[in-house]
mmCIF file of C-alpha atoms in Angstrom:
data_model
loop_
_atom_site.group_PDB
_atom_site.id
_atom_site.type_symbol
_atom_site.label_atom_id
_atom_site.label_comp_id
_atom_site.label_asym_id
_atom_site.label_seq_id
_atom_site.Cartn_x
_atom_site.Cartn_y
_atom_site.Cartn_z
ATOM 1 C CA MET A 26 -97.498 -40.727 -80.904
ATOM 2 C CA ASP A 27 -98.691 -43.206 -83.535
ATOM 3 C CA LEU A 28 -100.577 -45.845 -81.709
ATOM 4 C CA ASN A 29 -100.315 -48.416 -84.703
ATOM 5 C CA LEU A 30 -96.665 -48.583 -83.829
ATOM 6 C CA VAL A 31 -97.238 -49.755 -80.176
ATOM 7 C CA ILE A 32 -97.257 -53.364 -81.272
ATOM 8 C CA PRO A 33 -94.953 -53.810 -84.354
ATOM 9 C CA THR A 34 -97.037 -55.372 -86.720
ATOM 10 C CA THR A 35 -95.863 -56.354 -90.346
ATOM 11 C CA PRO A 36 -98.462 -56.647 -93.136
ATOM 12 C CA ASN A 37 -99.203 -60.107 -94.013
ATOM 13 C CA PRO A 38 -96.886 -60.697 -97.133
ATOM 14 C CA ASN A 39 -99.612 -63.128 -98.615
ATOM 15 C CA ILE A 40 -101.952 -60.252 -99.071
ATOM 16 C CA SER A 41 -101.555 -59.051 -102.525
ATOM 17 C CA GLU A 42 -102.153 -55.432 -103.444
ATOM 18 C CA PHE A 43 -105.886 -54.986 -104.631
ATOM 19 C CA ARG A 44 -108.110 -51.994 -105.333
ATOM 20 C CA GLN A 45 -111.824 -51.309 -104.933
ATOM 21 C CA GLY A 46 -113.741 -53.293 -107.452
ATOM 22 C CA ASP A 47 -111.179 -55.887 -107.984
ATOM 23 C CA ARG A 48 -112.134 -59.635 -107.724
ATOM 24 C CA ILE A 49 -110.184 -61.302 -104.998
ATOM 25 C CA THR A 50 -109.925 -64.617 -103.308
ATOM 26 C CA VAL A 51 -109.592 -64.393 -99.584
ATOM 27 C CA THR A 52 -108.406 -67.198 -97.678
ATOM 28 C CA VAL A 53 -109.511 -67.573 -94.070
ATOM 29 C CA LYS A 54 -108.711 -69.793 -90.994
ATOM 30 C CA VAL A 55 -111.701 -71.398 -89.830
ATOM 31 C CA ARG A 56 -111.742 -73.247 -86.605
ATOM 32 C CA GLU A 57 -113.765 -76.081 -86.111
ATOM 33 C CA GLY A 58 -113.406 -77.500 -82.605
ATOM 34 C CA GLU A 59 -110.003 -78.650 -82.598
ATOM 35 C CA ARG A 60 -109.329 -78.797 -86.132
ATOM 36 C CA GLU A 61 -108.282 -75.714 -88.359
ATOM 37 C CA ARG A 62 -109.155 -75.594 -91.940
ATOM 38 C CA LEU A 63 -109.048 -72.921 -94.671
ATOM 39 C CA GLN A 64 -111.816 -71.597 -96.446
ATOM 40 C CA ALA A 65 -111.840 -69.506 -99.600
ATOM 41 C CA PHE A 66 -114.169 -66.394 -100.308
ATOM 42 C CA GLU A 67 -114.214 -64.975 -103.823
ATOM 43 C CA GLY A 68 -115.764 -61.761 -104.685
ATOM 44 C CA ASP A 69 -115.562 -58.248 -105.656
ATOM 45 C CA VAL A 70 -114.098 -55.662 -103.398
ATOM 46 C CA ILE A 71 -116.727 -53.274 -102.363
ATOM 47 C CA ARG A 72 -115.069 -51.089 -99.562
ATOM 48 C CA LYS A 73 -111.588 -50.713 -98.128
ATOM 49 C CA ARG A 74 -111.305 -48.615 -95.164
ATOM 50 C CA GLY A 75 -109.004 -47.232 -92.525
ATOM 51 C CA ARG A 76 -105.289 -47.303 -92.146
ATOM 52 C CA GLY A 77 -103.128 -48.840 -89.398
ATOM 53 C CA LEU A 78 -104.493 -51.812 -87.351
ATOM 54 C CA GLY A 79 -108.045 -51.046 -87.627
ATOM 55 C CA SER A 80 -108.203 -51.450 -91.557
ATOM 56 C CA THR A 81 -110.896 -53.654 -93.049
ATOM 57 C CA PHE A 82 -112.128 -54.531 -96.499
ATOM 58 C CA THR A 83 -115.384 -56.019 -97.581
ATOM 59 C CA VAL A 84 -115.831 -58.408 -100.393
ATOM 60 C CA ARG A 85 -119.251 -59.151 -101.954
ATOM 61 C CA ARG A 86 -120.072 -62.347 -103.710
ATOM 62 C CA VAL A 87 -123.163 -63.805 -105.219
ATOM 63 C CA SER A 88 -123.539 -67.537 -104.725
ATOM 64 C CA HIS A 89 -126.836 -69.262 -105.863
ATOM 65 C CA GLY A 90 -128.412 -65.958 -106.396
ATOM 66 C CA ILE A 91 -127.849 -65.047 -102.782
ATOM 67 C CA ALA A 92 -125.456 -62.185 -102.187
ATOM 68 C CA VAL A 93 -123.071 -62.512 -99.275
ATOM 69 C CA GLU A 94 -120.979 -59.667 -98.052
ATOM 70 C CA ARG A 95 -118.054 -60.343 -95.615
ATOM 71 C CA THR A 96 -115.790 -57.857 -93.971
ATOM 72 C CA PHE A 97 -112.248 -58.823 -93.208
ATOM 73 C CA PRO A 98 -109.787 -57.118 -90.692
ATOM 74 C CA TYR A 99 -106.780 -56.405 -92.901
ATOM 75 C CA TYR A 100 -104.102 -57.338 -90.103
ATOM 76 C CA SER A 101 -105.986 -60.257 -88.624
ATOM 77 C CA PRO A 102 -104.161 -63.236 -88.400
ATOM 78 C CA SER A 103 -106.914 -65.436 -89.431
ATOM 79 C CA VAL A 104 -106.707 -64.173 -92.923
ATOM 80 C CA GLU A 105 -104.260 -66.396 -94.417
ATOM 81 C CA SER A 106 -103.830 -64.834 -97.707
ATOM 82 C CA VAL A 107 -105.577 -62.668 -100.370
ATOM 83 C CA LYS A 108 -105.096 -63.329 -104.152
ATOM 84 C CA LEU A 109 -105.941 -61.026 -106.872
ATOM 85 C CA VAL A 110 -108.127 -62.944 -109.388
ATOM 86 C CA ARG A 111 -108.974 -59.939 -111.730
ATOM 87 C CA HIS A 112 -108.528 -56.261 -111.959
ATOM 88 C CA GLN A 113 -111.615 -54.647 -112.665
ATOM 89 C CA LYS A 114 -112.722 -51.236 -113.200
ATOM 90 C CA SER A 115 -114.607 -49.105 -110.655
ATOM 91 C CA ARG A 116 -115.324 -45.395 -110.780
ATOM 92 C CA GLN A 117 -116.439 -45.435 -107.118
ATOM 93 C CA ALA A 118 -114.171 -45.844 -104.176
ATOM 94 C CA ARG A 119 -117.174 -47.779 -102.825
ATOM 95 C CA PRO A 120 -119.132 -49.570 -105.494
ATOM 96 C CA TYR A 121 -122.185 -50.065 -103.541
ATOM 97 C CA TYR A 122 -124.363 -49.712 -106.165
ATOM 98 C CA LEU A 123 -123.719 -53.157 -107.169
ATOM 99 C CA ARG A 124 -126.048 -54.293 -104.245
ATOM 100 C CA SER A 125 -129.106 -52.901 -106.397
ATOM 101 C CA LEU A 126 -128.023 -54.647 -109.470
ATOM 102 C CA TYR A 127 -128.273 -58.520 -110.121
ATOM 103 C CA GLY A 128 -127.318 -61.143 -112.807
ATOM 104 C CA LYS A 129 -125.212 -59.782 -115.849
ATOM 105 C CA ALA A 130 -125.686 -56.057 -114.663
ATOM 106 C CA ALA A 131 -123.853 -56.744 -111.366
ATOM 107 C CA ARG A 132 -120.490 -57.544 -113.417
ATOM 108 C CA LEU A 133 -117.628 -55.312 -113.357
ATOM 109 C CA LYS A 134 -115.570 -54.776 -116.408
ATOM 110 C CA GLU A 135 -112.074 -55.898 -116.348
ATOM 111 C CA ASP A 136 -109.279 -53.222 -116.119
ATOM 112 C CA ARG A 137 -106.963 -54.435 -119.008
ATOM 113 C CA ARG A 138 -104.722 -51.580 -118.671
ATOM 114 C CA ARG A 139 -103.731 -52.694 -115.113
ATOM 115 C CA SER A 140 -103.877 -56.249 -116.016
ATOM 116 C CA ARG A 141 -101.069 -56.006 -118.504
ATOM 117 C CA ARG A 142 -98.797 -54.253 -116.048
ATOM 118 C CA MET B 16 -99.208 -51.926 -53.113
ATOM 119 C CA LYS B 17 -98.158 -51.473 -56.400
ATOM 120 C CA GLY B 18 -99.062 -48.148 -58.160
ATOM 121 C CA ILE B 19 -97.847 -45.759 -60.837
ATOM 122 C CA LEU B 20 -98.875 -42.591 -62.702
ATOM 123 C CA GLY B 21 -99.172 -42.268 -66.266
ATOM 124 C CA LYS B 22 -100.813 -40.635 -69.143
ATOM 125 C CA LYS B 23 -103.584 -41.863 -71.563
ATOM 126 C CA LYS B 24 -102.247 -41.976 -75.095
ATOM 127 C CA GLY B 25 -105.371 -43.418 -76.842
ATOM 128 C CA MET B 26 -107.088 -46.677 -77.774
ATOM 129 C CA THR B 27 -105.963 -49.115 -80.457
ATOM 130 C CA ARG B 28 -106.613 -52.909 -81.155
ATOM 131 C CA ILE B 29 -104.493 -55.938 -81.057
ATOM 132 C CA PHE B 30 -105.185 -59.366 -82.349
ATOM 133 C CA THR B 31 -104.726 -62.640 -80.661
ATOM 134 C CA GLU B 32 -103.197 -65.505 -82.204
ATOM 135 C CA ASP B 33 -106.624 -67.032 -83.030
ATOM 136 C CA GLY B 34 -107.604 -63.637 -84.846
ATOM 137 C CA ILE B 35 -109.687 -62.360 -81.999
ATOM 138 C CA VAL B 36 -109.773 -58.615 -81.801
ATOM 139 C CA GLN B 37 -109.056 -56.957 -78.314
ATOM 140 C CA PRO B 38 -109.519 -53.336 -77.969
ATOM 141 C CA VAL B 39 -106.754 -52.001 -75.809
ATOM 142 C CA SER B 40 -105.940 -48.634 -74.202
ATOM 143 C CA VAL B 41 -102.461 -47.434 -74.610
ATOM 144 C CA ILE B 42 -100.972 -45.626 -71.485
ATOM 145 C CA GLU B 43 -97.545 -44.129 -71.023
ATOM 146 C CA ALA B 44 -96.623 -44.973 -67.578
ATOM 147 C CA GLY B 45 -93.796 -43.590 -65.707
ATOM 148 C CA PRO B 46 -91.012 -43.417 -65.063
ATOM 149 C CA CYS B 47 -92.042 -42.116 -61.528
ATOM 150 C CA VAL B 48 -89.813 -40.957 -58.487
ATOM 151 C CA ILE B 49 -91.100 -41.286 -54.903
ATOM 152 C CA THR B 50 -91.131 -37.735 -53.661
ATOM 153 C CA GLN B 51 -92.141 -38.521 -50.197
ATOM 154 C CA VAL B 52 -92.501 -41.261 -47.812
ATOM 155 C CA LYS B 53 -95.316 -40.664 -44.998
ATOM 156 C CA THR B 54 -94.934 -42.557 -41.903
ATOM 157 C CA HIS B 55 -97.298 -43.049 -38.823
ATOM 158 C CA GLN B 56 -94.662 -41.067 -36.719
ATOM 159 C CA THR B 57 -94.699 -38.074 -39.037
ATOM 160 C CA ASN B 58 -98.089 -37.940 -40.830
ATOM 161 C CA GLY B 59 -100.184 -40.432 -38.857
ATOM 162 C CA TYR B 60 -100.714 -42.660 -41.793
ATOM 163 C CA GLN B 61 -98.609 -44.523 -44.381
ATOM 164 C CA ALA B 62 -98.218 -43.462 -47.802
ATOM 165 C CA ILE B 63 -96.023 -43.043 -50.743
ATOM 166 C CA GLN B 64 -96.010 -39.962 -52.865
ATOM 167 C CA LEU B 65 -94.990 -40.336 -56.368
ATOM 168 C CA GLY B 66 -94.133 -37.712 -58.810
ATOM 169 C CA TYR B 67 -94.489 -38.020 -62.631
ATOM 170 C CA GLN B 68 -93.115 -35.766 -65.443
ATOM 171 C CA ASP B 69 -90.134 -33.751 -65.031
ATOM 172 C CA ALA B 70 -91.135 -30.297 -64.179
ATOM 173 C CA ARG B 71 -89.066 -26.948 -65.233
ATOM 174 C CA ASN B 72 -90.805 -24.059 -63.610
ATOM 175 C CA LEU B 73 -92.008 -24.839 -60.147
ATOM 176 C CA ASN B 74 -92.867 -22.381 -57.615
ATOM 177 C CA LYS B 75 -90.817 -21.955 -54.381
ATOM 178 C CA PRO B 76 -92.942 -24.051 -52.062
ATOM 179 C CA MET B 77 -92.996 -27.047 -54.557
ATOM 180 C CA SER B 78 -89.311 -26.960 -55.252
ATOM 181 C CA GLY B 79 -88.599 -26.914 -51.698
ATOM 182 C CA HIS B 80 -90.749 -29.996 -51.229
ATOM 183 C CA LEU B 81 -89.131 -31.775 -53.977
ATOM 184 C CA ARG B 82 -85.721 -30.530 -53.297
ATOM 185 C CA LYS B 83 -84.543 -33.901 -51.921
ATOM 186 C CA SER B 84 -85.890 -35.915 -54.611
ATOM 187 C CA ALA B 85 -86.651 -34.531 -58.078
ATOM 188 C CA PRO B 86 -88.772 -31.520 -59.622
ATOM 189 C CA MET B 87 -91.934 -33.323 -60.867
ATOM 190 C CA LYS B 88 -95.206 -32.017 -62.505
ATOM 191 C CA HIS B 89 -97.929 -34.164 -60.904
ATOM 192 C CA LEU B 90 -97.828 -35.774 -57.302
ATOM 193 C CA ARG B 91 -100.288 -38.266 -56.286
ATOM 194 C CA GLU B 92 -100.280 -40.465 -52.824
ATOM 195 C CA PHE B 93 -100.600 -44.088 -52.636
ATOM 196 C CA ARG B 94 -101.794 -45.467 -49.208
ATOM 197 C CA THR B 95 -99.663 -48.555 -48.481
ATOM 198 C CA ASP B 96 -99.116 -50.977 -45.474
ATOM 199 C CA ASP B 97 -95.499 -51.720 -46.381
ATOM 200 C CA LEU B 98 -92.953 -49.025 -46.678
ATOM 201 C CA ALA B 99 -89.943 -51.484 -46.318
ATOM 202 C CA GLU B 100 -88.556 -51.022 -49.726
ATOM 203 C CA ALA B 101 -89.629 -47.373 -50.339
ATOM 204 C CA GLN B 102 -86.821 -44.799 -50.315
ATOM 205 C CA LEU B 103 -86.994 -41.234 -51.333
ATOM 206 C CA GLY B 104 -85.926 -40.637 -54.773
ATOM 207 C CA GLN B 105 -86.417 -44.420 -56.047
ATOM 208 C CA LYS B 106 -87.554 -44.836 -59.479
ATOM 209 C CA ILE B 107 -90.659 -46.654 -60.408
ATOM 210 C CA ASN B 108 -91.252 -48.054 -63.859
ATOM 211 C CA VAL B 109 -93.782 -49.876 -65.834
ATOM 212 C CA ASP B 110 -92.275 -53.309 -65.197
ATOM 213 C CA ILE B 111 -93.911 -53.532 -61.600
ATOM 214 C CA PHE B 112 -96.784 -54.955 -63.707
ATOM 215 C CA GLN B 113 -96.779 -57.797 -65.781
ATOM 216 C CA PRO B 114 -99.141 -59.051 -68.661
ATOM 217 C CA GLY B 115 -102.068 -60.651 -66.981
ATOM 218 C CA ASP B 116 -102.154 -58.656 -63.981
ATOM 219 C CA LEU B 117 -105.533 -56.666 -62.960
ATOM 220 C CA VAL B 118 -105.374 -53.027 -62.371
ATOM 221 C CA ASP B 119 -107.653 -50.160 -61.357
ATOM 222 C CA ILE B 120 -107.406 -46.960 -63.358
ATOM 223 C CA THR B 121 -108.448 -43.796 -61.887
ATOM 224 C CA GLY B 122 -108.568 -40.550 -64.033
ATOM 225 C CA ILE B 123 -110.907 -37.453 -64.901
ATOM 226 C CA SER B 124 -113.489 -38.585 -67.179
ATOM 227 C CA LYS B 125 -114.421 -36.396 -70.208
ATOM 228 C CA GLY B 126 -116.795 -33.398 -69.525
ATOM 229 C CA LYS B 127 -120.038 -33.627 -71.011
ATOM 230 C CA GLY B 128 -121.286 -30.276 -70.073
ATOM 231 C CA PHE B 129 -124.953 -29.506 -68.702
ATOM 232 C CA ALA B 130 -126.496 -32.863 -69.713
ATOM 233 C CA GLY B 131 -130.280 -33.796 -69.426
ATOM 234 C CA GLY B 132 -131.551 -36.741 -67.758
ATOM 235 C CA VAL B 133 -131.729 -38.882 -70.768
ATOM 236 C CA LYS B 134 -127.878 -38.851 -71.306
ATOM 237 C CA ARG B 135 -126.701 -38.267 -67.745
ATOM 238 C CA TYR B 136 -128.907 -41.211 -65.960
ATOM 239 C CA ASN B 137 -130.163 -43.042 -68.912
ATOM 240 C CA PHE B 138 -133.696 -41.802 -68.592
ATOM 241 C CA SER B 139 -136.063 -43.430 -71.125
ATOM 242 C CA GLY B 140 -137.605 -39.772 -71.984
ATOM 243 C CA GLY B 141 -141.103 -39.848 -73.432
ATOM 244 C CA PRO B 142 -142.945 -41.295 -76.509
ATOM 245 C CA LYS B 143 -142.037 -39.793 -79.607
ATOM 246 C CA THR B 144 -145.316 -40.167 -81.371
ATOM 247 C CA HIS B 145 -148.936 -40.536 -80.496
ATOM 248 C CA GLY B 146 -149.640 -36.833 -80.143
ATOM 249 C CA GLN B 147 -146.627 -36.035 -77.855
ATOM 250 C CA SER B 148 -145.144 -32.660 -78.204
ATOM 251 C CA ASP B 149 -141.965 -31.377 -76.314
ATOM 252 C CA ARG B 150 -141.899 -34.520 -74.470
ATOM 253 C CA TRP B 151 -139.136 -36.578 -76.092
ATOM 254 C CA ARG B 152 -136.299 -36.196 -73.574
ATOM 255 C CA ALA B 153 -138.341 -34.981 -70.786
ATOM 256 C CA PRO B 154 -137.326 -36.271 -67.299
ATOM 257 C CA GLY B 155 -140.958 -37.182 -66.162
ATOM 258 C CA SER B 156 -142.261 -36.807 -62.738
ATOM 259 C CA VAL B 157 -139.869 -35.589 -59.899
ATOM 260 C CA GLY B 158 -141.984 -36.506 -56.842
ATOM 261 C CA ALA B 159 -145.511 -36.953 -55.527
ATOM 262 C CA GLY B 160 -148.257 -34.454 -54.868
ATOM 263 C CA THR B 161 -149.046 -32.401 -51.659
ATOM 264 C CA THR B 162 -147.505 -35.008 -49.490
ATOM 265 C CA PRO B 163 -144.284 -34.475 -49.213
ATOM 266 C CA GLY B 164 -145.120 -31.147 -51.185
ATOM 267 C CA ARG B 165 -141.512 -30.848 -52.209
ATOM 268 C CA THR B 166 -138.908 -32.526 -54.623
ATOM 269 C CA PHE B 167 -136.447 -34.559 -52.507
ATOM 270 C CA LYS B 168 -132.782 -33.712 -52.477
ATOM 271 C CA GLY B 169 -130.626 -35.811 -54.705
ATOM 272 C CA THR B 170 -133.453 -36.322 -57.343
ATOM 273 C CA LYS B 171 -131.801 -37.158 -60.436
ATOM 274 C CA MET B 172 -132.215 -34.171 -62.781
ATOM 275 C CA ALA B 173 -130.386 -32.613 -65.513
ATOM 276 C CA GLY B 174 -126.944 -31.107 -64.721
ATOM 277 C CA HIS B 175 -123.209 -31.049 -65.109
ATOM 278 C CA MET B 176 -122.070 -34.552 -66.312
ATOM 279 C CA GLY B 177 -118.361 -35.803 -66.745
ATOM 280 C CA SER B 178 -115.268 -34.068 -65.663
ATOM 281 C CA ARG B 179 -115.263 -36.145 -62.674
ATOM 282 C CA LYS B 180 -112.799 -38.597 -60.802
ATOM 283 C CA THR B 181 -113.671 -41.994 -62.177
ATOM 284 C CA THR B 182 -112.168 -45.432 -61.549
ATOM 285 C CA VAL B 183 -112.334 -48.496 -63.881
ATOM 286 C CA THR B 184 -111.549 -51.564 -62.000
ATOM 287 C CA ASN B 185 -110.211 -54.845 -62.844
ATOM 288 C CA LEU B 186 -108.713 -54.166 -66.298
ATOM 289 C CA ARG B 187 -106.373 -56.830 -67.473
ATOM 290 C CA VAL B 188 -102.747 -55.920 -68.536
ATOM 291 C CA VAL B 189 -102.270 -57.019 -72.033
ATOM 292 C CA HIS B 190 -98.762 -55.817 -73.035
ATOM 293 C CA ILE B 191 -95.828 -53.913 -71.398
ATOM 294 C CA ASP B 192 -93.011 -52.147 -73.163
ATOM 295 C CA ALA B 193 -90.613 -51.315 -70.672
ATOM 296 C CA GLU B 194 -88.371 -49.435 -73.128
ATOM 297 C CA ARG B 195 -90.898 -47.075 -74.119
ATOM 298 C CA ASN B 196 -92.733 -47.089 -70.755
ATOM 299 C CA LEU B 197 -95.857 -48.347 -72.183
ATOM 300 C CA LEU B 198 -98.835 -50.286 -70.691
ATOM 301 C CA LEU B 199 -101.569 -51.515 -72.689
ATOM 302 C CA VAL B 200 -104.829 -52.882 -70.779
ATOM 303 C CA LYS B 201 -108.012 -54.238 -72.289
ATOM 304 C CA GLY B 202 -110.813 -51.866 -72.413
ATOM 305 C CA ALA B 203 -111.666 -48.205 -72.176
ATOM 306 C CA ILE B 204 -110.220 -45.856 -69.441
ATOM 307 C CA PRO B 205 -111.537 -42.600 -68.356
ATOM 308 C CA GLY B 206 -110.558 -39.279 -69.822
ATOM 309 C CA GLY B 207 -109.289 -37.862 -73.242
ATOM 310 C CA SER B 208 -105.703 -38.399 -74.530
ATOM 311 C CA ASN B 209 -102.765 -37.128 -72.573
ATOM 312 C CA SER B 210 -104.898 -36.790 -69.292
ATOM 313 C CA VAL B 211 -103.280 -38.031 -66.040
ATOM 314 C CA LEU B 212 -104.104 -41.336 -64.836
ATOM 315 C CA ILE B 213 -103.393 -43.352 -61.647
ATOM 316 C CA ILE B 214 -102.873 -47.188 -62.173
ATOM 317 C CA LYS B 215 -103.073 -49.290 -59.142
ATOM 318 C CA GLN B 216 -102.943 -53.170 -58.642
ATOM 319 C CA SER B 217 -106.582 -54.241 -58.466
ATOM 320 C CA LYS B 218 -108.131 -54.167 -54.997
ATOM 321 C CA LYS B 219 -110.775 -56.792 -55.554
ATOM 322 C CA ARG B 220 -109.831 -60.297 -56.131
ATOM 323 C CA ILE B 221 -111.665 -62.469 -58.630
#
């Protein structure tokens, strides 16, 4: 029995397709007391894991010289949308090596081949 | 007394509307059949015997016992004060429970084999450094000296762990799928996948 089918879940249609290494913008719902607002988080995907309801992806961004990595559950209703900003080339499935690089070296090249399509 | 038999199917997660993750155990519960109604007059106590899962090959004593109800693989008894509605052969489905109910779940825990004190009783073990050798997971002292001159019975030591009847109480029912006989409760339950479980309405009131 497939436990992922126990509670019917449809993938969020606002999550566009992306690969490891791509630059994406994740819009998350943030609750502040009563109010709910949206917050954007833009960075490179350094991990996509799991299938089914437990899937998550991790986005790394560097802001003001400080790197922040955030992991989002793929099926969480608090993930409002994911927009692909730029196709980028990554030979690794999990480009963790970006952690040991900083500045210009920590950039990934654009994957023009995929962008054209 | 609400109760049903089922099988553990495994664990997954569900999200609440605020995006909070809830770990849930999936149970295939029922349909069960009342295979015997025990009364004070005939048995000296009151209980309902439930059968779960159709059986094909039963031995003669069993098929004789189940002749009036239905051939079932697993039989378990539920003590009850109220037999008014119980009838032989009556079907019991998951819909006796509702989301929000609290249940106690009994099953056979996963076997861990012969386990040491650290794993079995959460002993701290010995120091790993400072010149220690062979003391990392040692149980330590098991008693005093000349008086009493023996180790007391029941002292916690290494031994067989798991494969015992275990009950987890007060689990919240999160979701029910009557069509597929599924019951989802929040949290972990004993045993491996496809092990038989007894699900009862919670005894304690909170």
